[in-house]
PDB file of C-alpha atoms and ligand atoms in Angstrom:
ATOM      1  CA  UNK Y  13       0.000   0.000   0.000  1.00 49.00           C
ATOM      2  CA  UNK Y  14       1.653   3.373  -1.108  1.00 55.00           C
ATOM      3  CA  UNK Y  15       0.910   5.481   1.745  1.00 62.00           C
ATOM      4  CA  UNK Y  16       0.246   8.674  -0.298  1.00 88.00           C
ATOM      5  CA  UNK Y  17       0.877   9.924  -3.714  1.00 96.00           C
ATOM      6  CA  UNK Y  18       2.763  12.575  -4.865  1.00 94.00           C
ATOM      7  CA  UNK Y  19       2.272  16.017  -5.429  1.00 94.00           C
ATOM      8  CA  UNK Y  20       1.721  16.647  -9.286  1.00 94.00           C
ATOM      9  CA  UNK Y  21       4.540  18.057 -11.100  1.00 93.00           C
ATOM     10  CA  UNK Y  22       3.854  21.321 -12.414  1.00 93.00           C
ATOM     11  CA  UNK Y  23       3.625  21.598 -16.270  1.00 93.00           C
ATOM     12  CA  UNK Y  24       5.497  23.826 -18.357  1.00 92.00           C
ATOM     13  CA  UNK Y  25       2.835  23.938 -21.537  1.00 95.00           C
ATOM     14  CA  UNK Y  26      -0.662  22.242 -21.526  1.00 96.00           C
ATOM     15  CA  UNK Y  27      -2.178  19.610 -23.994  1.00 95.00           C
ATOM     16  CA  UNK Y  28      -3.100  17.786 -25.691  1.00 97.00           C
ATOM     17  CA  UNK Y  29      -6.002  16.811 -23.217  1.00 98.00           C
ATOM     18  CA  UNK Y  30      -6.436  13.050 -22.437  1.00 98.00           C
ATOM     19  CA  UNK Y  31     -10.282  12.591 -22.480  1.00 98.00           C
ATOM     20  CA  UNK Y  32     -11.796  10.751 -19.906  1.00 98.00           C
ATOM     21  CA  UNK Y  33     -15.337   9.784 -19.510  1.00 98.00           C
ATOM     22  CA  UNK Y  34     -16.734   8.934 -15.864  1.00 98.00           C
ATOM     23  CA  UNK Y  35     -19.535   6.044 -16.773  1.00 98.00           C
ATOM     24  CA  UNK Y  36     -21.965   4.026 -15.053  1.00 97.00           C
ATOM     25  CA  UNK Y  37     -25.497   3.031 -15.923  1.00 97.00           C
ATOM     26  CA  UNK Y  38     -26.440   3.067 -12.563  1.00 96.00           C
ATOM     27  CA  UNK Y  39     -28.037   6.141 -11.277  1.00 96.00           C
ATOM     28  CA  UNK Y  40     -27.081   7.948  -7.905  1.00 96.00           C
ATOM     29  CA  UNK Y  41     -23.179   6.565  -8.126  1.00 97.00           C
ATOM     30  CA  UNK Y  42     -21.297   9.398  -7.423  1.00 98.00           C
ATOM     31  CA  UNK Y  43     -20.865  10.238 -11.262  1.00 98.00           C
ATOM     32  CA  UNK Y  44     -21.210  13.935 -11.450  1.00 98.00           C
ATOM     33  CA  UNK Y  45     -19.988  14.482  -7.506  1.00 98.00           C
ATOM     34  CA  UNK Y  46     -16.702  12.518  -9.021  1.00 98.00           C
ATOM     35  CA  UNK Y  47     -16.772  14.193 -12.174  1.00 98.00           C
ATOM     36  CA  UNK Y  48     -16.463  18.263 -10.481  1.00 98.00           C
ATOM     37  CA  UNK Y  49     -14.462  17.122  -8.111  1.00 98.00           C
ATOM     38  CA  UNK Y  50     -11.805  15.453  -9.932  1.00 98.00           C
ATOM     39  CA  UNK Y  51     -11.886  17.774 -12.267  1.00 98.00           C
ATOM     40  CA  UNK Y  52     -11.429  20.695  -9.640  1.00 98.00           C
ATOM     41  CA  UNK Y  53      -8.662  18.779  -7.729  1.00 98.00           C
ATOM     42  CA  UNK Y  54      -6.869  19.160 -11.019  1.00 98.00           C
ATOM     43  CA  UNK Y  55      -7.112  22.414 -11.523  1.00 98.00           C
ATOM     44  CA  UNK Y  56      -5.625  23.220  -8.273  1.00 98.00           C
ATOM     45  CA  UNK Y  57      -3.015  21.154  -9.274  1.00 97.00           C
ATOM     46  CA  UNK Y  58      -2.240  23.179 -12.660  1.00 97.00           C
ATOM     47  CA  UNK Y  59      -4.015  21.634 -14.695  1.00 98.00           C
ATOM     48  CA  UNK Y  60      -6.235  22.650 -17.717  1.00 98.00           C
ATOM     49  CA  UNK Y  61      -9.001  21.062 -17.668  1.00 98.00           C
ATOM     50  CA  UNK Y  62     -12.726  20.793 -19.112  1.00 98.00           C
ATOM     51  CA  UNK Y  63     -15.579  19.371 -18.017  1.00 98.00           C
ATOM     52  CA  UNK Y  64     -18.582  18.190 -20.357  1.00 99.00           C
ATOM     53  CA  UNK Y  65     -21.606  18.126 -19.216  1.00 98.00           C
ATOM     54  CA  UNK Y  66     -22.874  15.066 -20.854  1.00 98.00           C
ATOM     55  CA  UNK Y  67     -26.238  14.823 -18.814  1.00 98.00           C
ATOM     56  CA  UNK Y  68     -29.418  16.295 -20.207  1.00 98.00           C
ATOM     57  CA  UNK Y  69     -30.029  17.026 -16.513  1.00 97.00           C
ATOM     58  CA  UNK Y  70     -27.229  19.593 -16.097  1.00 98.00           C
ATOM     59  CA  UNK Y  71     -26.038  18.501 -13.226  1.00 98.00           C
ATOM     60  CA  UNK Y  72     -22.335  19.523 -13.591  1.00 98.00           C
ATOM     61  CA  UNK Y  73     -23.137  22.340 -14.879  1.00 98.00           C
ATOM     62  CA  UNK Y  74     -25.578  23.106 -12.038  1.00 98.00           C
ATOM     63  CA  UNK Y  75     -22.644  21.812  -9.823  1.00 98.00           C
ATOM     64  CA  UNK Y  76     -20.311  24.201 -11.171  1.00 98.00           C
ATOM     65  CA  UNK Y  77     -23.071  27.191 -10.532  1.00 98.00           C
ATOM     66  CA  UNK Y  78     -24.127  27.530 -14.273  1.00 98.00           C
ATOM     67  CA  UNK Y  79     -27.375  27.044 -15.109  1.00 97.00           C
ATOM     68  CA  UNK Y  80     -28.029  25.352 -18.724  1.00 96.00           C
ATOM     69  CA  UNK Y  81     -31.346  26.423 -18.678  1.00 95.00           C
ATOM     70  CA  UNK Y  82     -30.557  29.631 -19.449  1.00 96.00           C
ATOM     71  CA  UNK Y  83     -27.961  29.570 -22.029  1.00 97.00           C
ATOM     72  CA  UNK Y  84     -28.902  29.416 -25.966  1.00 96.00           C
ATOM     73  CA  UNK Y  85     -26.260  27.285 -26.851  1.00 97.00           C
ATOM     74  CA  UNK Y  86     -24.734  24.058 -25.198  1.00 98.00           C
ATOM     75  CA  UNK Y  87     -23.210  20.591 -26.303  1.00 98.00           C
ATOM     76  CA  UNK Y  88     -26.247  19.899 -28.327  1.00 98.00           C
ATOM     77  CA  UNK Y  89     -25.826  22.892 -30.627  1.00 98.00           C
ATOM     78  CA  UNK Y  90     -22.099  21.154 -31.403  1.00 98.00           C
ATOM     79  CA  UNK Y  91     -23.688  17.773 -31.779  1.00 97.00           C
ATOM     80  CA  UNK Y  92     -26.055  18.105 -34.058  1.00 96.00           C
ATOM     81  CA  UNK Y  93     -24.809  21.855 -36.061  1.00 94.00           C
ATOM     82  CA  UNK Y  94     -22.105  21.017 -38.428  1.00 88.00           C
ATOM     83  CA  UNK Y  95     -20.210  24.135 -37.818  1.00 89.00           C
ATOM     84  CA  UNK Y  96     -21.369  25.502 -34.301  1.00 93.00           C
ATOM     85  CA  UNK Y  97     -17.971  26.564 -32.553  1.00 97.00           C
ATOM     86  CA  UNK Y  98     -17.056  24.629 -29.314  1.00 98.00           C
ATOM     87  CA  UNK Y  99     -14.740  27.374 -28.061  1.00 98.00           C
ATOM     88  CA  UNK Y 100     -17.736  29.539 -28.218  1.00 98.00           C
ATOM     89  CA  UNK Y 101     -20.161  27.179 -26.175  1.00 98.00           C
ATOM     90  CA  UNK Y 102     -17.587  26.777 -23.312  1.00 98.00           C
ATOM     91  CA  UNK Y 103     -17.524  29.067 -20.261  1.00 98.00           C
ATOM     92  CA  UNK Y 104     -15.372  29.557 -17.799  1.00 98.00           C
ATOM     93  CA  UNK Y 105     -16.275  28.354 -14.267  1.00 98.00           C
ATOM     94  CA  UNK Y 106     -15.174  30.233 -10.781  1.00 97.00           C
ATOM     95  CA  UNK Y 107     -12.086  27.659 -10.122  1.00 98.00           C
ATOM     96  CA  UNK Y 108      -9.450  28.993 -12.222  1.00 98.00           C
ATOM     97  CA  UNK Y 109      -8.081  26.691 -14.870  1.00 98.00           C
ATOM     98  CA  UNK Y 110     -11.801  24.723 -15.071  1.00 98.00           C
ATOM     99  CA  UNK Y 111     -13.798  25.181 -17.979  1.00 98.00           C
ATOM    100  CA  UNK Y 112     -17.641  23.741 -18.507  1.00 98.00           C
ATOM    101  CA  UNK Y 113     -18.990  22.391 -22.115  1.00 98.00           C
ATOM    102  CA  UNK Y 114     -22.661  23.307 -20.384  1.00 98.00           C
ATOM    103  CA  UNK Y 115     -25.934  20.889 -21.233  1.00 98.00           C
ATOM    104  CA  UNK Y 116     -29.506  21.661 -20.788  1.00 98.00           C
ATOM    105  CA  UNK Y 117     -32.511  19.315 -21.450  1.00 97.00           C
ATOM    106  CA  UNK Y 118     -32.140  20.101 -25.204  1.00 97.00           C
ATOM    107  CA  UNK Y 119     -29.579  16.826 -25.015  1.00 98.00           C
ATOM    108  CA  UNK Y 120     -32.621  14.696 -24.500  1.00 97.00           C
ATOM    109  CA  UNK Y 121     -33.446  14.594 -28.066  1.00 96.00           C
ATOM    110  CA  UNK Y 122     -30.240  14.292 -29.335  1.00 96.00           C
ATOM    111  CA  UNK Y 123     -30.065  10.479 -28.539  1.00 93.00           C
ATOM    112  CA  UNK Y 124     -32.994  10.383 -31.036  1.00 94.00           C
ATOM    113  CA  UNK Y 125     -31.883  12.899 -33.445  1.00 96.00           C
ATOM    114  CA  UNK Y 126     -28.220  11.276 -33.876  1.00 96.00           C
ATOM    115  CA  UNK Y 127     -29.688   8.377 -34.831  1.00 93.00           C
ATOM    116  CA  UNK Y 128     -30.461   9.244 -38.397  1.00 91.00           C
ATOM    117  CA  UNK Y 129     -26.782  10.907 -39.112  1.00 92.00           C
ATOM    118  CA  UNK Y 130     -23.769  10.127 -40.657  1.00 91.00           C
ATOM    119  CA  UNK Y 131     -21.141   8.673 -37.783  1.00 94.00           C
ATOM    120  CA  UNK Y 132     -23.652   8.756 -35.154  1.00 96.00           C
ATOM    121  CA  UNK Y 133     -21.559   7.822 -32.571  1.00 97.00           C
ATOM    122  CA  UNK Y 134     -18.974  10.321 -33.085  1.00 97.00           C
ATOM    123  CA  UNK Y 135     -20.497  13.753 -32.704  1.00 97.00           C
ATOM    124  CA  UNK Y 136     -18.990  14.365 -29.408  1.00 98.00           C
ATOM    125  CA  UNK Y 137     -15.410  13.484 -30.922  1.00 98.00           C
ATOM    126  CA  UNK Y 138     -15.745  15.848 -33.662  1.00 97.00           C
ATOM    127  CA  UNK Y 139     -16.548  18.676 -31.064  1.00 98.00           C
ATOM    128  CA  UNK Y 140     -13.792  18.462 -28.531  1.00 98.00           C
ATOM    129  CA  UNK Y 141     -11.901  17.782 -31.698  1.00 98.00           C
ATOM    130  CA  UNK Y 142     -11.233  21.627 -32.074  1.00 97.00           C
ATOM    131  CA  UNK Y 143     -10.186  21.879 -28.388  1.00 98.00           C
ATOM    132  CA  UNK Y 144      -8.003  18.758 -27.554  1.00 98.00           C
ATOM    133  CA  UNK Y 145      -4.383  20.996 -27.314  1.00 98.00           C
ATOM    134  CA  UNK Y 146      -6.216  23.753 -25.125  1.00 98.00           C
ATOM    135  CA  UNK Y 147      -6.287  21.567 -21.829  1.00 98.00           C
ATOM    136  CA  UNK Y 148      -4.334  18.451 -20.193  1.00 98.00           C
ATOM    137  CA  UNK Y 149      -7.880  16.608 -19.308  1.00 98.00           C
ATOM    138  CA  UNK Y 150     -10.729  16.586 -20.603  1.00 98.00           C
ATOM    139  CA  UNK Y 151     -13.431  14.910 -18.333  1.00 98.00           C
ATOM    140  CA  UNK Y 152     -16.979  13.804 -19.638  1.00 99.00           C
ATOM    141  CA  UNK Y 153     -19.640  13.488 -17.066  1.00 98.00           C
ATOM    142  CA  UNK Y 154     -22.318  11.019 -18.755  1.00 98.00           C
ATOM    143  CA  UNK Y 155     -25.929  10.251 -17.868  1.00 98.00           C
ATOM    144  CA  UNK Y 156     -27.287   7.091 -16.075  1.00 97.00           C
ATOM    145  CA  UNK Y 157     -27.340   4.993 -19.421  1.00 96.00           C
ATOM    146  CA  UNK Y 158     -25.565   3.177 -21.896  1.00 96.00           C
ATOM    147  CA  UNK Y 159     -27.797   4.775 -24.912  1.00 96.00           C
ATOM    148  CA  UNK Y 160     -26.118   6.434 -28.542  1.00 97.00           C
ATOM    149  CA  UNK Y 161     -24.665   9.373 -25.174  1.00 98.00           C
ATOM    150  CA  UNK Y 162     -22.682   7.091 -23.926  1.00 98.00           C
ATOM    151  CA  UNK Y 163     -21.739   5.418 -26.349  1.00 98.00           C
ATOM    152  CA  UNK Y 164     -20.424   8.974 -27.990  1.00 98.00           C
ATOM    153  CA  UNK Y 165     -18.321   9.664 -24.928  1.00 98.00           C
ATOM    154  CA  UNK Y 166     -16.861   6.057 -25.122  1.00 98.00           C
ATOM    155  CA  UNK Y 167     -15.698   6.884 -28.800  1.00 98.00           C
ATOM    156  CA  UNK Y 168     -14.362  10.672 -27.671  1.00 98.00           C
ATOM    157  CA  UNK Y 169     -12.333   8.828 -24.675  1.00 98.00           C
ATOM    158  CA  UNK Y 170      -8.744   7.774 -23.876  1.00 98.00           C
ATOM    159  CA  UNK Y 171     -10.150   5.936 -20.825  1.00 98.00           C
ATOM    160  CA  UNK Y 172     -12.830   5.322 -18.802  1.00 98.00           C
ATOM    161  CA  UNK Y 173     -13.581   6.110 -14.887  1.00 98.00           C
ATOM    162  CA  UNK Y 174     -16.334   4.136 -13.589  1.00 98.00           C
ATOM    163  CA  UNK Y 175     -17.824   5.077 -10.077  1.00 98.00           C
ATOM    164  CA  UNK Y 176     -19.066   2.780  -7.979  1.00 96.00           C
ATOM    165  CA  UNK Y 177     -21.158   3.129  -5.249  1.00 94.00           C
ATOM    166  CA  UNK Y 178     -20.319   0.701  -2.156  1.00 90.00           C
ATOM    167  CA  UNK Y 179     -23.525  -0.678  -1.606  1.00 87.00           C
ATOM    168  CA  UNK Y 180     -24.527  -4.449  -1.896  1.00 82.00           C
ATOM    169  CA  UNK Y 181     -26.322  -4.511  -5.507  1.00 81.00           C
ATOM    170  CA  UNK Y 182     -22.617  -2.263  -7.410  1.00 81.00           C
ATOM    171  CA  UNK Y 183     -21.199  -5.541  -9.176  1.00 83.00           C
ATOM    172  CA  UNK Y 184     -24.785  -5.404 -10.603  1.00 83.00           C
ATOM    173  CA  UNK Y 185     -24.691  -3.790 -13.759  1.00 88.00           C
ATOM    174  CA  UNK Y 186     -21.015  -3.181 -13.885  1.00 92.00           C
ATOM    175  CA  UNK Y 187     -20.429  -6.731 -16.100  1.00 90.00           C
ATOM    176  CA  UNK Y 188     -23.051  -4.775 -18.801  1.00 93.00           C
ATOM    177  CA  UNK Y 189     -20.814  -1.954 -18.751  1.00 95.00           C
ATOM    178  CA  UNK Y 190     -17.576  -3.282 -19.432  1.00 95.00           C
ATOM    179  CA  UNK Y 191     -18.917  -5.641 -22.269  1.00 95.00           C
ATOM    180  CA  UNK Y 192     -20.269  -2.065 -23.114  1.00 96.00           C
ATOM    181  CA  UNK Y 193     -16.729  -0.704 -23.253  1.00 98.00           C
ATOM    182  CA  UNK Y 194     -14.894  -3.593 -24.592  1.00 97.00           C
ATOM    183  CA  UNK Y 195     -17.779  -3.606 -27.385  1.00 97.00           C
ATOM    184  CA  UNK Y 196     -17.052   0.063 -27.796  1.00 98.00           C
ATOM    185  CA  UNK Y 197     -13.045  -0.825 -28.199  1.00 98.00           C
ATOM    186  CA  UNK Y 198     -14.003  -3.558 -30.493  1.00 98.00           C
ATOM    187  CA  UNK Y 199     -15.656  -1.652 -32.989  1.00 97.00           C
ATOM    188  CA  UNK Y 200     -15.222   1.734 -32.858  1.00 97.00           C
ATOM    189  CA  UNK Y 201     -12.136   2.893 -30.496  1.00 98.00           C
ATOM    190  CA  UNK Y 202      -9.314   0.605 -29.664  1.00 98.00           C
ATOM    191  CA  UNK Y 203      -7.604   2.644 -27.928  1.00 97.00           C
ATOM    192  CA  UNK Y 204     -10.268   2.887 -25.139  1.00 98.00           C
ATOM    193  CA  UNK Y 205      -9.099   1.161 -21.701  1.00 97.00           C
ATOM    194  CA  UNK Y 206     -10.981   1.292 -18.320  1.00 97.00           C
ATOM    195  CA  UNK Y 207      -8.401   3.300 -16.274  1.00 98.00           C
ATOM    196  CA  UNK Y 208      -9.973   3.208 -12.837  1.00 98.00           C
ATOM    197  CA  UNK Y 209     -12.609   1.939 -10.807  1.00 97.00           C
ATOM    198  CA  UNK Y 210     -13.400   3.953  -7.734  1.00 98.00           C
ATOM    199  CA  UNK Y 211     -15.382   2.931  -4.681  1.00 96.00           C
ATOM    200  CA  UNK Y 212     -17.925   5.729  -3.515  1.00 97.00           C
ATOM    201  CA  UNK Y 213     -20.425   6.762  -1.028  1.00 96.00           C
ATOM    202  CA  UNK Y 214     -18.396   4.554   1.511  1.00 95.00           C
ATOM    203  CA  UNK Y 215     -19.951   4.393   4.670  1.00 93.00           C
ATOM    204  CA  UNK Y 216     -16.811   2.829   6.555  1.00 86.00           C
ATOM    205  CA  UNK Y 217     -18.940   2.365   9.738  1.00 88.00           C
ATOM    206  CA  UNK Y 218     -21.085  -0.142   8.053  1.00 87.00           C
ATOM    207  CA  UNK Y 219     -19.339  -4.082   7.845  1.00 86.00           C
ATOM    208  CA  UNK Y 220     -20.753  -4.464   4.767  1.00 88.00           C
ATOM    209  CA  UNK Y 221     -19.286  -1.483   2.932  1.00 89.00           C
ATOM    210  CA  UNK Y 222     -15.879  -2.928   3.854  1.00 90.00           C
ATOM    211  CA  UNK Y 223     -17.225  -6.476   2.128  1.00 92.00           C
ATOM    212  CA  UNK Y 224     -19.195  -4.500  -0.850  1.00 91.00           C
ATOM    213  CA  UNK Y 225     -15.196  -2.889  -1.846  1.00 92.00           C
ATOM    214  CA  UNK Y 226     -13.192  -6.531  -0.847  1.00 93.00           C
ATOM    215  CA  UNK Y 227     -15.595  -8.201  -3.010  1.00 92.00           C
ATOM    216  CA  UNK Y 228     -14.667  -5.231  -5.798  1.00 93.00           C
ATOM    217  CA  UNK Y 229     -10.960  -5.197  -4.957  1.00 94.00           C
ATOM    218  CA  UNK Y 230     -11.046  -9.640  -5.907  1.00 94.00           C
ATOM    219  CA  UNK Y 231     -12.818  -8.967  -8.729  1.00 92.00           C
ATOM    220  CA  UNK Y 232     -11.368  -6.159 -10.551  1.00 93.00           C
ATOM    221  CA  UNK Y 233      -7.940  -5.952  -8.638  1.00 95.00           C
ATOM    222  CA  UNK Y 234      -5.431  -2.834  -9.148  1.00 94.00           C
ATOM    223  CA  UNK Y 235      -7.947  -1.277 -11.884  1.00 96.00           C
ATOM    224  CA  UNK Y 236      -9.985  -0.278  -8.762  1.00 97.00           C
ATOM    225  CA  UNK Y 237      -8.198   2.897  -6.879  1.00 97.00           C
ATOM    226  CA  UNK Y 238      -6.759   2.693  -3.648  1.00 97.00           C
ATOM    227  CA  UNK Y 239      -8.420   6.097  -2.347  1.00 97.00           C
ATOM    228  CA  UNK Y 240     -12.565   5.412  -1.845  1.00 96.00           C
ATOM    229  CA  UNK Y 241     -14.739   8.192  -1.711  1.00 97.00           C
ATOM    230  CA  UNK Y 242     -16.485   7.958   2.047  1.00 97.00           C
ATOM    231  CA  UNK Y 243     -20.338   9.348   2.579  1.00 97.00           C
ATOM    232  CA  UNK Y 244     -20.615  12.605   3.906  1.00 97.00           C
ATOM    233  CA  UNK Y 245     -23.463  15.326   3.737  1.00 97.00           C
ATOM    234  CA  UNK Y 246     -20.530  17.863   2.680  1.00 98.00           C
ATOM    235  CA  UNK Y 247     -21.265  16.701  -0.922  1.00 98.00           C
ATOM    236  CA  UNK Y 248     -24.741  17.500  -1.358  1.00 97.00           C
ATOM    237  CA  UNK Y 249     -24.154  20.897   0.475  1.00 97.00           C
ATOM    238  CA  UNK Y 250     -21.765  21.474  -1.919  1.00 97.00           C
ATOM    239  CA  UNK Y 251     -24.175  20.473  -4.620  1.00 96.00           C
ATOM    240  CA  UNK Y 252     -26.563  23.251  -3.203  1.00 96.00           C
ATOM    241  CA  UNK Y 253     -23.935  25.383  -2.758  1.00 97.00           C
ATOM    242  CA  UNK Y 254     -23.506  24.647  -6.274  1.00 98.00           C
ATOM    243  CA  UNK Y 255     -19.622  24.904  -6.048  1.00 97.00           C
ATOM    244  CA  UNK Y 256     -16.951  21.535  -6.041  1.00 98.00           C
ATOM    245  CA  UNK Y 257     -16.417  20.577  -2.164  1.00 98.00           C
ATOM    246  CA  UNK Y 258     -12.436  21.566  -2.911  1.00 98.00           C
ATOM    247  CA  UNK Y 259     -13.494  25.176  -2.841  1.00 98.00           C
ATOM    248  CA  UNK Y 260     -16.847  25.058  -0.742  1.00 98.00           C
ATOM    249  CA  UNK Y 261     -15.023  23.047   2.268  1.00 98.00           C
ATOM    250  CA  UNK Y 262     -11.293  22.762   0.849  1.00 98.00           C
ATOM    251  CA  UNK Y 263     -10.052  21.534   4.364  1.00 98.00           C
ATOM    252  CA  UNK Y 264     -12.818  18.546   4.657  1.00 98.00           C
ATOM    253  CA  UNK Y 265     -11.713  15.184   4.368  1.00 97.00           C
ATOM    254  CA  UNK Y 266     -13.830  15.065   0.882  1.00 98.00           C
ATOM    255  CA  UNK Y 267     -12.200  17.873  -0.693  1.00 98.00           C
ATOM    256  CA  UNK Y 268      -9.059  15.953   0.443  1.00 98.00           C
ATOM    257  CA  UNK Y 269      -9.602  12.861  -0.843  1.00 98.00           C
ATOM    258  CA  UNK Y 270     -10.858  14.136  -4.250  1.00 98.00           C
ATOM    259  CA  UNK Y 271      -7.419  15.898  -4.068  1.00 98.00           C
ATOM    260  CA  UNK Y 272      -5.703  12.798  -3.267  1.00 98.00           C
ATOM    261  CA  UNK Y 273      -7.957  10.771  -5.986  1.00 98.00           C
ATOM    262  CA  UNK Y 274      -6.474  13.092  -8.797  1.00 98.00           C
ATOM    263  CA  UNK Y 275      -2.906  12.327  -7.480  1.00 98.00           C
ATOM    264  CA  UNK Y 276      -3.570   8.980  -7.404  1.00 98.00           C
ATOM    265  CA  UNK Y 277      -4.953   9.415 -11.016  1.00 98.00           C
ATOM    266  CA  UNK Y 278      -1.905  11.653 -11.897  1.00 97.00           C
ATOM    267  CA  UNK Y 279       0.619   8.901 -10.720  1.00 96.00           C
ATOM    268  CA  UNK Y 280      -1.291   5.888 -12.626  1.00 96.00           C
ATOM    269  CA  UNK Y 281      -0.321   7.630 -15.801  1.00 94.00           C
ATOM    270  CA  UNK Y 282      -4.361   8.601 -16.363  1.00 94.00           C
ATOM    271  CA  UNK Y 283      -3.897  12.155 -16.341  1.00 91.00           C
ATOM    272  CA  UNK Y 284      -0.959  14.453 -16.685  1.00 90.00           C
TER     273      UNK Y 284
HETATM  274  N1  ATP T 302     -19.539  10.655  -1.119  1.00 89.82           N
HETATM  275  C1  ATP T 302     -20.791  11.100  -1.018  1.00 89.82           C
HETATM  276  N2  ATP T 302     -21.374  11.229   0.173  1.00 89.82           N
HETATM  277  C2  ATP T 302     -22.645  11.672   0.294  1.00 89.82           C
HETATM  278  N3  ATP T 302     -23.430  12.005  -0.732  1.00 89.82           N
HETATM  279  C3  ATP T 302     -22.893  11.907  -1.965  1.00 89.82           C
HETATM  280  C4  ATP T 302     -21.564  11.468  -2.186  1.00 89.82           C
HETATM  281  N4  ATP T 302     -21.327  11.459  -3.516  1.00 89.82           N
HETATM  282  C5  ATP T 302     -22.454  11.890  -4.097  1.00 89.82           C
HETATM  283  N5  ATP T 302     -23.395  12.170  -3.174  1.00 89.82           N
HETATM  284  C6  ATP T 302     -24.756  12.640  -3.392  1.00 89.82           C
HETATM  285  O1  ATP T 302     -25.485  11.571  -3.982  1.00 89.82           O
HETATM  286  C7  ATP T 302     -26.323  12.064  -5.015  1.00 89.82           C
HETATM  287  C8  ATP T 302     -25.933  11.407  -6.342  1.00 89.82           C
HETATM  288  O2  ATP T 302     -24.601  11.766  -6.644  1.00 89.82           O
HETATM  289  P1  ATP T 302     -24.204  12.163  -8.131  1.00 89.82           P
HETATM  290  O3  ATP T 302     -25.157  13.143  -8.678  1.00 89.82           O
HETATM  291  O4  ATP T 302     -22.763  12.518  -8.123  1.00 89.82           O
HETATM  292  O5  ATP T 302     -24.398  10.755  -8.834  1.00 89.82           O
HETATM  293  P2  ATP T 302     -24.560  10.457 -10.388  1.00 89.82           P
HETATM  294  O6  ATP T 302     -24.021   9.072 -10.592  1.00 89.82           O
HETATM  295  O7  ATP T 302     -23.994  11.537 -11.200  1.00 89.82           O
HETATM  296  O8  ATP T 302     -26.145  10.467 -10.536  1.00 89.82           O
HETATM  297  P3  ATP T 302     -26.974  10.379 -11.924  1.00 89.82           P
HETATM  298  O9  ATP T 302     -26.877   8.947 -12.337  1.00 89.82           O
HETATM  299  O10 ATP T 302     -28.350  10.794 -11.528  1.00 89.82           O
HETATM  300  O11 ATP T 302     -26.312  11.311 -12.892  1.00 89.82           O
HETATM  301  C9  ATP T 302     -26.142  13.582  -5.017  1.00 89.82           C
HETATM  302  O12 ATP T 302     -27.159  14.145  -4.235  1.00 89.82           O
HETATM  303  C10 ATP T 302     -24.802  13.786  -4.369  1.00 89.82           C
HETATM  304  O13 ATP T 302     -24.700  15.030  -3.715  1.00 89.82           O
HETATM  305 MG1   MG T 303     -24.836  12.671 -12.751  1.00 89.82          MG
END
């Protein structure tokens, strides 16, 4: 057991972005709480970094204190436009060095109006095309499904974070997923690897949170990371607060361990 991981290096020039997207089919995982968080650990650590909001729900956005209600244009305008600008659709957030590709519930209907085009599945990967060598990480927050969305993140990705919740039903659903993926590297990206599994909403208190991550740890060994995300009601004040916890309550043992996540995430060679 390493006891901690290093701090980053800092980098002297930034990109091209390795694109990550953070998938599970299950609902309630810790997807978008992983997804901000990560994403703002890196930041502090130098990093350029995007997040996509890849969830007609807006939740990272909403996490990030935009509202995609309100804006014209958002990820679905560079889906299904052939020449809407992405630099134009992404805004700056309040953590310096984080940028958001927003979504609103206009995404909903792009799962149905994809289906009819040319290279349906790679829409998103023609919009971050334009934007790869402006960040280090890119980081794709994706809804609870494993529809023509996800599926588009899977072809825009490097690798693949999956979240997962320590609770007695997680293996459930997580086989479907990574014949999902391995499908997905099959056909249509090869280079696509799972690069981490991370426990979540640990309650360590509970016996059978300890047994829900051994049973994880035997069956998907050193893909799953060592640092698990415990439950704490600092996450969904921070999702009220609509800010990541690393700048709403930077000294609390979540902010700290999303820190120590993207270290450990830096050090596995996932992220620069
Ligand atoms: N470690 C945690 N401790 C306590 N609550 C958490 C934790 N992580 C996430 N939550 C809360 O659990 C709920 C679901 O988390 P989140 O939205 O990150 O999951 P998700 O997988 O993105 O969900 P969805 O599938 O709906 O997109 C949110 O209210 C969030 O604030
Ligand atoms: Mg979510």
């Amino acid at each position: 057991m390493t006891d901690d991981f290093p701090e980053p290096a800092p980098l002297s020039s930034h990109g091209p972005a390795r694109v990550i997207a953070l998938c599970n089919q299950k609902g309630g995982v810790g997807k978008t709480t992983t997804s901000v968080n990560v994403a703002a650990a890196m930041a502090e650590y130098g990093r350029k970094v995007l997040l996509v909001d890849f969830d007609p729900q807006g939740a990272a956005s909403a996490g990030l204190g935009i509202n995609g209600e309100a804006l014209d244009r958002t990820v679905y305008n560079l889906l299904m436009e052939s020449g809407a600008s992405t630099r134009e659709v992404i805004v700056e957030t309040k953590v310096p060095g984080l940028d958001l590709l927003p979504a609103n519930i206009d995404l909903s209907a792009a799962e149905v109006q994809l289906v009819g085009e040319v290279a349906r599945e790679s829409a998103l990967s023609r919009a971050l095309r334009p934007v790869l060598d402006d960040y280090d990480a890119i980081l794709v927050d994706c809804q609870p499904s494993l529809g023509l969305l996800t599926v588009n993140a899977l072809v825009a990705a490097h690798g693949v974070i999956i979240p997962l919740a320590a609770e007695y039903f997680a293996m459930r659903g997580v086989k479907l997923l990574v014949d999902t993926i391995a499908k997905v590297q099959d056909r249509l990206n090869p280079r696509l690897t799972i690069d981490a599994i991370v426990p979540t909403l640990y309650d360590g208190r509970t016996l059978h949170a300890q047994e829900v991550v051994e049973r994880v740890r035997e069956a998907f060994g050193d893909r799953v990371t060592e640092t698990q995300i415990s439950r704490t009601v600092k996450f969904p004040d921070a999702t009220i607060a609509a800010e990541p916890i690393t700048t709403f309550a930077p000294t609390h043992p979540g902010a700290e361990a999303y820190r120590r996540l993207a270290r450990e995430l830096v050090a596995r060679g996932v992220a620069a």
